[in-house]
Amino acid sequence: MATSIWPNCFSAAVVANGMVNLYRWFIEALPGKLKARVKTASQYVAAFVNVLVYAVVHWTMRYWRKFRGPSPVRYWLGRMHNATTFEEWEEAAQRVDALLDLNIWRQEDKHPEYDYRLIHQRMAAMKEAHDKNDLPTLFNLLRSGLIRNLGNITSKELYNGAFAGTKDLIEDYIGQFLLFIDDIVEMNKGPYRVLKRGRVPFASLEDSDTPESSAENKPRDTGELKVDIPPTEKVNLFHGWRQTYGRTALVLQGGSLFGFCHLGVVKALFLRGLLPRVIVGTATGAIMAALVAVHSDDDLLQVLKGESIDLSAFKRKNAEPSGDGWLSTTWRRLKRYVRKGHFLDSEVLEKCVRDNIGDVTFQEAYERSKRVLNITVVTDEQDRIPRVLNYLNAPNVVIWSAAVASNVSSGRIYGPNRGPRILCKDKYGRVVPWRPMLNSPFFHYLKGTYQGRNAPLQRMAELFGVNHFVISQARPYLLPFLRPEVHGPQIEKRQPWPMRAISFALKLGVLEMRYRLRQLDRLGVMPLPVRRFLVDEDVPGDSLTLVPSIELKEFVGLLGRPTAESINDWILKGERSVWPSMTALEVRLAIEMKLDMAYERVRKEYSREVNKSRRKDKKGSDDDGLSSKRKKKGSGDDKKKKGEY
């Protein structure tokens, strides 16, 4: 068929060329004035014909696609975009990968962004040690592999080659590591392995520094004596491994009404078992972080679905005769923003936060949920250094008061005679002002000093051993300039080179502008309105930023009051911002979460063993006391009998 097409195309080209030459000959044969007029008219006719042909072709192809239906790739891309659960999104992503042959990219180990040889060698070595029951080598390999970015496997480029995952080698490595941790947890408390040189203490399994040195001193199997792994050693083992690997903090930054997207981020991580224990909140993010931290795992899902959020404070305020129409509400909030620097009424905000969180302190929240809540507030003390409040340095502080203080836009937000106060509970359980910040005015978080050890994330990292951050970014003024770091492969039609050049120039200009603005910020000459367009601080460690996809029309929602329907929509948008990054998050967080679960499990087993031994010792002591009493009683009876005789 192809051989018959080319002659026809060639013939059509010859005919078209002949007609063009005939037209030119005809024009040249006309007189001077008539030739100019015919040329002008022919140009208009040609332009009209071009537009007409383009319109006919465009609408014909459009209706043809509509009649025939979308292509399979576009159909499943639409399913991905409109998915309401991660399972739906994952199925659509797998279908797109299969249609575009992106699975071939995943199956190939080689990639310049990571050391695939190192990962392959470590996988083979761990499997060999595990199959041979070679505990010293296996433990050394696991301990030396407690690096989150081993071989650069967390590089973001590795997660933009396919929609449903990354290289199979990386996923297999993480899965194998998790299985070996499970095997260690399930090891018998008594004999596990037979050795030659007598009973070897468990601590000696981690004495050697390298697999080679442990292999040289490794005892051989003979079937004589055994190795024990006591519960105490297991607890110490997993505690040390947790400290070595480090912890992750979930950072919820700002958001205004977009802040409800943070709940969607938390929901997506929680349902996949990847929610970090350490949570940091700033401004609106502080309210969302507090809402998460005060609920246990059993109650958290209802909050994340939006079912347990109390919005009665907004309804009561809007019931006042001040106008509840969209135009009056918008005008009222715009005036408030110009005068005070914030959209929401501070009294309504305070009432809403207190209704949903209650008078719970940082210590009570930690005991209830085991989550480490951190809230950033900026005071006028020590050059406006932000204070990070948590259960270690402010255990008795009431959380809702700290969250409201974190949302302050200026020191005059509440008026001259009344300001936000951080409250605490005294020893009698009464809510009273917190003395360390009794007379301290509060300021917008962008007015704080975020350099060096004064940065909240840096100070929090020192307190809790955090070396990795997952940042949920929902600030309205930053969203138009941000793009998710993990977005999947680009499969859209390639743009023409002028558009690509303009896009590249714009990106370069934005990066250069932000760099110069950061320099001005470090010099202390950055105005607050301009500083809002900068990320407030450098992250002291590896990080992954999640950005919700917000359309221009949705910015109008910033001026409306929250409703149950709008909250559910924002939560879903937050979930969708996590799904493309789910594999990247699993690679970064799965080992950490598994170590936490293993530590909690062996610690409970150790507690049961201790209680069991205590009961046994107590029973033994009671039996000894009872037997001694019987002996004394028996000797007295003998003396009586001897006296009778």
XYZ file of C-alpha atoms in Angstrom:
645
model
C 0.000 0.000 0.000
C 2.875 2.330 0.828
C 4.357 1.812 -2.661
C 1.116 3.038 -4.278
C 0.889 6.168 -2.105
C 4.195 7.736 -3.094
C 3.530 7.883 -6.877
C 0.147 9.486 -6.205
C 1.725 12.077 -3.892
C 4.406 12.806 -6.492
C 1.798 13.233 -9.215
C -0.247 15.589 -7.014
C 2.860 17.671 -6.298
C 3.650 17.916 -10.026
C 0.102 19.016 -10.819
C 0.123 21.618 -8.012
C 3.468 22.984 -9.188
C 2.129 23.253 -12.745
C -0.946 25.168 -11.582
C 1.193 27.595 -9.581
C 3.422 28.243 -12.595
C 0.366 28.743 -14.814
C -1.049 31.253 -12.298
C 2.236 33.203 -12.243
C 2.366 33.265 -16.066
C -1.201 34.574 -16.149
C -0.393 37.375 -13.666
C 2.724 38.432 -15.550
C 0.756 38.669 -18.794
C -1.645 41.302 -17.399
C -1.127 45.077 -17.811
C 0.629 47.010 -14.989
C -2.309 48.495 -13.017
C -4.505 45.439 -13.491
C -1.650 43.151 -12.421
C -1.252 45.036 -9.100
C -4.977 44.869 -8.373
C -5.182 41.176 -9.214
C -2.185 40.464 -6.957
C -3.785 42.322 -4.035
C -7.114 40.573 -4.530
C -5.443 37.196 -4.814
C -3.648 37.762 -1.497
C -6.944 38.461 0.274
C -8.539 35.433 -1.360
C -5.583 33.238 -0.360
C -5.773 34.434 3.257
C -9.518 33.776 3.365
C -9.075 30.319 1.856
C -6.337 29.498 4.384
C -8.563 30.491 7.315
C -11.490 28.594 5.835
C -9.440 25.445 5.264
C -7.988 25.626 8.789
C -11.452 26.036 10.335
C -12.915 23.184 8.305
C -10.031 20.838 9.155
C -10.050 21.835 12.848
C -13.774 21.326 13.429
C -13.865 18.209 11.273
C -11.088 16.605 13.325
C -12.727 17.740 16.559
C -16.090 16.208 15.733
C -14.386 13.133 14.368
C -12.547 12.619 17.662
C -15.762 13.195 19.570
C -17.602 10.708 17.387
C -14.803 8.134 17.516
C -14.053 8.773 21.201
C -10.738 9.710 22.863
C -7.619 7.667 22.345
C -6.862 5.067 25.037
C -4.019 7.185 26.409
C -6.173 10.306 26.715
C -8.998 8.263 28.219
C -6.821 6.878 31.012
C -5.140 10.240 31.539
C -8.611 11.650 32.107
C -9.318 8.859 34.572
C -6.112 9.759 36.420
C -7.072 13.428 36.536
C -10.596 12.733 37.838
C -9.790 9.862 40.222
C -11.294 10.091 43.708
C -9.199 7.350 45.364
C -5.585 6.297 45.103
C -6.605 2.863 43.842
C -8.431 4.431 40.876
C -5.473 6.697 40.140
C -2.987 3.822 40.372
C -4.988 1.623 37.991
C -5.183 4.429 35.423
C -1.460 5.184 35.826
C -0.570 1.542 35.209
C -2.717 1.498 32.066
C -1.002 4.638 30.726
C 2.440 3.170 31.452
C 1.486 0.008 29.571
C 0.110 1.931 26.570
C 3.204 4.142 26.321
C 5.665 1.284 26.996
C 6.957 3.104 30.079
C 7.244 -0.263 31.852
C 10.327 -0.906 29.721
C 11.970 2.130 31.320
C 11.129 0.760 34.768
C 12.563 -2.674 34.001
C 15.923 -1.276 32.882
C 18.249 -0.883 35.874
C 20.592 1.636 34.282
C 20.072 5.347 34.835
C 22.624 8.158 35.251
C 20.835 9.561 38.327
C 21.639 6.688 40.719
C 24.260 4.008 41.377
C 22.379 0.961 40.154
C 25.468 -1.243 40.538
C 25.666 -0.483 44.279
C 21.975 -1.258 44.808
C 22.230 -4.510 42.854
C 25.341 -5.622 44.765
C 23.790 -4.891 48.155
C 20.603 -6.743 47.243
C 22.575 -9.814 46.192
C 24.778 -9.680 49.316
C 21.806 -9.362 51.698
C 19.941 -12.196 50.015
C 22.990 -14.454 50.163
C 23.590 -13.701 53.853
C 19.910 -14.258 54.635
C 19.744 -17.576 52.770
C 22.874 -18.825 54.562
C 21.632 -17.653 57.992
C 24.788 -15.533 58.198
C 23.637 -13.115 60.896
C 26.841 -11.056 61.303
C 27.024 -10.246 57.594
C 23.285 -9.599 57.314
C 23.258 -7.271 60.310
C 26.246 -5.323 59.016
C 24.662 -4.935 55.597
C 21.393 -3.725 57.101
C 23.106 -1.335 59.496
C 25.369 0.165 56.799
C 22.369 0.495 54.477
C 20.412 2.748 56.830
C 20.881 5.728 54.517
C 17.765 7.292 53.057
C 19.483 8.406 49.855
C 21.746 5.390 49.391
C 23.145 5.475 45.868
C 21.017 8.597 45.173
C 17.823 6.522 44.962
C 15.700 9.484 46.112
C 16.651 11.647 43.122
C 13.446 13.234 41.837
C 14.360 12.526 38.206
C 13.922 8.811 38.907
C 10.210 9.367 39.570
C 9.366 11.312 36.418
C 10.054 8.485 33.966
C 6.761 6.660 34.567
C 3.445 7.394 36.238
C 2.944 4.289 38.386
C 6.422 3.932 39.880
C 10.169 4.137 39.482
C 12.883 1.642 38.599
C 11.920 -1.903 39.580
C 15.390 -2.355 41.094
C 14.783 0.439 43.615
C 11.342 -0.849 44.593
C 12.702 -4.403 44.945
C 15.544 -3.156 47.150
C 13.184 -1.336 49.516
C 10.843 -4.339 49.624
C 13.698 -6.727 50.411
C 14.970 -4.438 53.179
C 11.512 -4.385 54.776
C 11.250 -8.191 54.648
C 14.584 -8.594 56.418
C 13.443 -6.225 59.183
C 10.314 -8.350 59.607
C 12.475 -11.479 59.818
C 14.545 -9.958 62.623
C 11.390 -9.027 64.528
C 10.071 -12.578 64.144
C 13.325 -14.205 65.283
C 12.807 -16.615 68.154
C 13.702 -15.250 71.522
C 15.639 -18.460 72.170
C 17.859 -20.426 69.777
C 18.119 -19.129 66.237
C 21.316 -20.610 64.867
C 23.849 -23.379 65.579
C 27.519 -22.357 65.931
C 30.844 -23.962 66.792
C 32.434 -21.881 69.542
C 29.821 -22.086 72.262
C 26.987 -19.664 73.027
C 27.789 -16.350 71.283
C 26.277 -13.152 72.766
C 23.927 -11.236 70.483
C 25.979 -8.037 70.782
C 28.866 -9.688 68.952
C 26.750 -9.888 65.806
C 27.275 -6.151 65.258
C 30.863 -5.805 66.474
C 32.532 -6.097 63.084
C 32.645 -2.991 60.908
C 32.577 -4.607 57.470
C 31.038 -7.706 55.934
C 34.534 -8.925 55.054
C 35.818 -8.813 58.629
C 32.686 -10.526 59.917
C 33.055 -13.260 57.298
C 36.627 -13.980 58.394
C 35.712 -14.423 62.069
C 32.421 -16.178 61.377
C 31.976 -19.504 63.211
C 31.023 -22.560 61.209
C 27.911 -24.666 61.639
C 28.478 -27.881 63.597
C 25.218 -28.654 65.370
C 26.461 -28.143 68.953
C 25.551 -24.775 70.533
C 23.136 -21.929 69.842
C 22.703 -18.119 69.606
C 20.064 -16.211 71.582
C 18.506 -12.809 70.698
C 17.084 -11.524 73.983
C 14.253 -8.950 73.897
C 16.485 -6.332 75.531
C 18.987 -6.611 72.691
C 16.212 -6.335 70.120
C 14.969 -3.136 71.737
C 18.462 -1.644 71.752
C 19.019 -2.776 68.168
C 15.939 -1.108 66.685
C 16.345 1.984 68.842
C 19.841 2.458 67.463
C 18.716 1.801 63.910
C 15.944 4.390 64.213
C 18.435 6.974 65.436
C 20.803 6.120 62.591
C 18.179 6.395 59.865
C 16.684 9.665 61.129
C 13.126 10.952 61.224
C 10.822 12.728 58.798
C 8.793 15.842 59.539
C 5.629 16.805 57.689
C 5.633 20.589 57.220
C 2.268 22.284 56.593
C 2.893 25.800 55.298
C 0.183 28.459 55.195
C -2.732 28.241 52.857
C -5.612 30.501 53.993
C -8.707 28.620 52.753
C -6.376 26.470 50.620
C -5.046 25.161 53.933
C -7.678 22.425 53.881
C -5.527 20.832 51.172
C -3.172 19.941 54.036
C -5.831 17.590 55.396
C -5.905 15.848 52.027
C -2.125 15.415 52.143
C -2.375 13.955 55.643
C -5.223 11.666 54.563
C -3.304 10.276 51.579
C -0.232 9.571 53.726
C -2.281 8.138 56.594
C -4.159 5.669 54.385
C -0.855 4.372 52.982
C 0.815 4.096 56.401
C 3.310 6.868 55.602
C 2.198 9.657 57.945
C 5.261 10.979 59.842
C 5.067 11.294 63.616
C 6.606 14.787 63.602
C 4.288 17.495 62.228
C 5.129 21.191 61.874
C 2.553 23.895 61.218
C 2.776 27.580 60.344
C -0.159 29.996 60.001
C -3.148 28.052 58.605
C -0.921 24.980 58.529
C -0.649 25.247 62.323
C -4.431 24.861 62.649
C -4.462 21.813 60.379
C -1.467 20.280 62.171
C -3.187 20.798 65.528
C -6.381 19.225 64.206
C -4.389 16.129 63.214
C -2.257 15.915 66.355
C -5.111 15.981 68.885
C -6.846 12.918 67.399
C -5.798 9.304 67.759
C -5.568 6.973 64.778
C -9.050 5.607 65.482
C -10.667 9.062 65.281
C -8.399 10.717 62.720
C -10.022 9.292 59.607
C -13.367 10.941 60.419
C -11.603 14.303 60.646
C -9.728 13.727 57.395
C -13.031 13.026 55.648
C -14.297 16.424 56.805
C -17.112 14.873 58.838
C -15.916 15.976 62.293
C -15.003 19.590 61.472
C -17.190 22.140 63.273
C -17.940 25.240 61.138
C -20.644 26.700 63.377
C -18.465 29.742 64.189
C -18.685 30.942 60.571
C -22.432 30.346 60.435
C -23.083 32.353 63.593
C -21.019 35.259 62.347
C -22.640 35.252 58.934
C -26.083 35.207 60.539
C -25.531 38.787 61.690
C -27.343 41.504 59.676
C -24.137 42.696 57.991
C -24.894 41.156 54.620
C -24.316 37.558 53.651
C -24.164 38.020 49.893
C -21.050 37.122 47.972
C -20.387 40.744 46.980
C -20.762 42.129 50.510
C -18.634 39.318 51.977
C -15.923 39.922 49.390
C -15.916 43.683 49.980
C -15.818 43.229 53.759
C -12.871 40.829 53.591
C -10.959 42.948 51.104
C -11.253 45.936 53.438
C -10.100 43.774 56.340
C -7.090 42.568 54.339
C -6.085 46.145 53.404
C -6.433 47.396 56.974
C -5.200 44.413 58.998
C -3.425 42.108 56.540
C -5.774 39.101 56.786
C -9.070 37.990 55.246
C -10.781 36.136 58.114
C -12.226 37.761 61.210
C -9.852 37.005 64.088
C -12.686 36.349 66.541
C -14.322 33.873 64.163
C -10.981 32.183 63.572
C -10.318 31.864 67.307
C -13.796 30.468 67.957
C -13.513 27.940 65.116
C -10.095 26.700 66.236
C -11.208 26.308 69.840
C -14.396 24.465 68.851
C -12.442 21.888 66.835
C -9.392 21.399 69.055
C -10.589 22.079 72.579
C -8.438 22.929 75.587
C -5.855 20.237 74.833
C -2.198 20.817 75.711
C 0.848 19.696 73.760
C 1.602 16.998 76.335
C -1.964 15.686 76.316
C -2.005 15.573 72.514
C 1.259 13.621 72.452
C -0.012 11.102 74.993
C -3.238 10.708 73.015
C -1.853 10.332 69.468
C 1.937 9.849 69.922
C 2.441 12.578 67.310
C 4.949 15.350 67.897
C 3.193 18.639 67.134
C 5.315 21.747 66.485
C 3.777 25.217 66.044
C 5.796 28.277 65.026
C 5.045 31.685 66.548
C 6.930 34.959 66.039
C 7.297 37.315 69.004
C 9.099 40.618 69.521
C 11.706 39.026 71.778
C 15.319 38.499 70.674
C 15.012 40.181 67.296
C 11.739 38.390 66.526
C 13.230 34.921 66.609
C 10.472 32.364 65.960
C 9.606 30.066 68.791
C 8.811 26.432 68.081
C 6.314 25.167 70.654
C 6.022 21.422 71.291
C 5.532 18.954 74.125
C 9.179 19.251 75.212
C 9.511 23.010 75.712
C 5.824 23.891 76.223
C 4.066 20.776 77.555
C 1.254 22.616 79.377
C 0.485 25.172 76.638
C -3.026 24.957 75.172
C -2.692 24.094 71.489
C -5.508 26.222 70.089
C -4.029 29.410 71.558
C -0.642 28.670 69.954
C -2.329 27.985 66.594
C -4.191 31.307 66.732
C -0.959 33.142 67.625
C 0.738 31.530 64.618
C -1.966 33.035 62.366
C -1.338 36.609 63.498
C -0.708 38.976 60.586
C 0.499 41.902 62.697
C 0.712 43.067 66.277
C -2.494 45.091 65.802
C -4.670 42.223 64.544
C -6.861 42.194 67.672
C -6.920 45.914 68.293
C -4.983 48.115 70.755
C -6.545 46.816 73.971
C -6.593 43.117 73.236
C -4.052 40.763 71.722
C -3.658 37.035 71.245
C -2.489 35.292 74.373
C -0.881 31.909 74.638
C -2.634 29.978 77.385
C -1.614 27.003 79.485
C -3.002 24.732 82.187
C -1.847 25.090 85.764
C -1.460 22.231 88.209
C -5.182 22.368 89.003
C -6.182 22.045 85.330
C -7.306 25.659 85.001
C -6.584 27.544 81.754
C -4.433 30.587 82.548
C -2.058 32.848 80.565
C 1.392 31.386 79.906
C 3.897 33.528 81.765
C 6.899 33.243 79.369
C 4.846 35.031 76.679
C 2.450 36.999 78.852
C 3.251 40.456 77.427
C 4.806 39.460 74.099
C 3.226 40.837 70.911
C 2.971 38.446 67.986
C 3.821 39.108 64.351
C 3.387 37.613 60.907
C 5.595 34.564 60.378
C 7.346 36.292 57.450
C 8.607 38.986 59.843
C 10.707 36.467 61.736
C 14.419 35.773 61.424
C 14.974 32.448 59.670
C 18.734 32.125 59.430
C 21.081 29.617 61.023
C 19.952 27.986 64.237
C 17.141 30.533 64.588
C 15.217 28.834 61.782
C 12.267 26.864 63.209
C 12.957 23.783 61.091
C 16.602 23.776 62.148
C 15.752 24.014 65.849
C 13.054 21.379 65.544
C 15.455 19.069 63.677
C 17.931 19.336 66.553
C 15.254 18.460 69.104
C 13.835 15.375 67.391
C 16.611 14.126 65.108
C 14.825 15.107 61.889
C 16.872 14.884 58.689
C 14.120 14.671 56.057
C 11.127 16.893 55.303
C 7.892 16.465 53.370
C 6.570 19.962 52.670
C 2.929 20.614 51.840
C 2.865 24.043 50.209
C -0.521 25.771 49.972
C 0.226 29.500 50.113
C -2.059 31.179 47.557
C 0.533 33.751 46.440
C 3.147 31.052 45.796
C 1.038 28.410 44.039
C 1.060 30.097 40.594
C 4.879 30.044 40.639
C 5.368 26.498 41.931
C 5.313 23.142 40.221
C 5.282 19.677 41.828
C 8.745 18.146 41.998
C 7.359 14.736 41.002
C 4.920 15.110 38.115
C 5.457 12.088 35.886
C 6.658 12.003 32.270
C 5.802 14.776 29.837
C 3.698 13.274 27.060
C 2.019 16.376 25.688
C 2.646 17.457 22.129
C 6.035 19.083 21.658
C 5.770 22.870 21.405
C 7.375 24.791 18.534
C 10.855 26.137 19.214
C 9.819 29.811 19.701
C 7.460 28.815 22.523
C 10.099 26.568 24.090
C 12.619 29.410 23.954
C 10.174 31.840 25.589
C 9.302 29.287 28.299
C 12.977 28.663 29.029
C 13.685 32.404 29.220
C 10.784 32.928 31.638
C 11.951 30.102 33.918
C 15.489 31.454 33.883
C 14.220 34.941 34.682
C 12.116 33.705 37.616
C 15.056 31.768 39.078
C 17.367 34.777 38.730
C 14.790 37.086 40.320
C 14.266 34.767 43.294
C 18.024 34.452 43.772
C 18.473 38.237 43.868
C 15.494 38.651 46.179
C 17.003 36.103 48.568
C 20.188 38.152 48.631
C 18.184 41.255 49.558
C 16.361 39.249 52.234
C 19.644 38.193 53.838
C 20.722 41.837 53.911
C 17.494 42.709 55.751
C 16.174 45.189 53.172
C 13.340 43.067 51.795
C 9.871 44.676 52.150
C 7.220 42.402 53.643
C 4.864 42.493 50.596
C 7.711 41.336 48.341
C 8.968 38.800 50.867
C 5.643 36.970 50.698
C 6.757 35.580 47.335
C 9.759 33.818 48.891
C 9.922 30.543 50.744
C 10.481 31.706 54.300
C 13.447 29.503 55.184
C 15.949 27.014 53.899
C 15.179 23.391 54.676
C 18.014 21.798 56.727
C 17.948 18.458 54.939
C 16.567 16.542 52.000
C 12.978 17.429 51.181
C 10.072 16.740 48.847
C 7.514 19.465 48.145
C 3.858 18.708 47.411
C 1.875 21.371 45.540
C -1.885 21.139 44.862
C -3.167 21.898 41.388
C -5.222 25.092 41.733
C -7.040 26.737 38.830
C -7.442 30.489 38.499
C -11.201 30.401 39.142
C -10.620 28.685 42.486
C -8.805 31.722 43.882
C -12.240 33.326 44.206
C -12.892 30.774 46.969
C -10.391 32.607 49.156
C -13.040 35.256 49.769
C -15.891 32.875 50.568
C -16.716 31.173 53.830
C -15.841 27.478 54.181
C -18.613 24.921 53.788
C -18.695 21.149 54.107
C -18.761 20.786 50.313
C -15.828 23.129 49.726
C -13.780 21.427 52.458
C -14.299 18.038 50.812
C -13.170 19.512 47.486
C -9.998 20.949 49.033
C -9.246 17.669 50.805
C -9.553 15.802 47.501
C -7.196 18.296 45.845
C -4.694 17.681 48.621
C -4.937 13.929 48.084
C -4.393 14.309 44.349
C -1.228 16.310 44.987
C 0.236 13.293 46.822
C -0.659 10.445 44.452
C 1.938 11.187 41.712
C 4.619 11.302 44.440
C 3.459 8.180 46.286
C 6.267 5.921 45.045
C 8.872 8.575 45.859
C 7.390 8.908 49.354
C 7.380 5.139 49.872
C 11.069 4.914 48.952
C 11.841 7.765 51.371
C 9.570 6.741 54.261
C 8.887 2.987 54.138
C 12.039 1.899 56.007
C 11.523 4.602 58.639
C 7.924 3.538 59.258
C 8.911 -0.137 59.394
C 11.630 0.595 61.965
C 9.110 2.523 64.086
C 6.657 -0.381 63.977
C 9.403 -2.903 64.733
C 10.640 -0.873 67.693
C 7.155 -0.515 69.164
C 6.516 -4.229 68.727
C 9.747 -5.476 70.326
C 9.334 -2.924 73.113
C 5.895 -4.327 73.921
C 7.295 -7.860 73.805
C 10.046 -6.808 76.179
C 7.505 -5.259 78.553
C 5.482 -8.476 78.541
C 8.603 -10.514 79.272
C 9.550 -8.208 82.147
C 6.055 -8.364 83.646
C 5.997 -12.128 83.225
C 9.357 -12.552 84.965
C 8.257 -10.219 87.765
C 5.103 -12.238 88.336
C 7.156 -15.422 88.334
C 9.650 -13.957 90.818
C 6.824 -12.735 93.011
C 5.159 -16.120 92.899
C 8.471 -17.789 93.727
C 9.048 -15.478 96.679
C 5.499 -16.120 97.908
C 6.063 -19.882 97.622
C 9.351 -19.573 99.508
C 7.661 -17.596 102.271
C 4.842 -20.115 102.483
C 7.249 -23.062 102.660
C 9.309 -21.346 105.358
C 6.152 -20.789 107.398
C 5.247 -24.440 107.016
C 8.712 -25.465 108.155
C 8.453 -23.263 111.223
C 5.019 -24.648 111.975
C 6.268 -28.198 111.511
C 9.210 -27.685 113.881
C 6.855 -26.284 116.544
C 4.585 -29.313 116.281
C 7.578 -31.614 116.668
C 8.624 -29.785 119.820
C 5.108 -30.164 121.190
C 5.103 -33.859 120.469
C 8.492 -34.260 122.132
C 7.201 -32.423 125.206
C 4.157 -34.689 125.426
C 6.329 -37.715 125.394
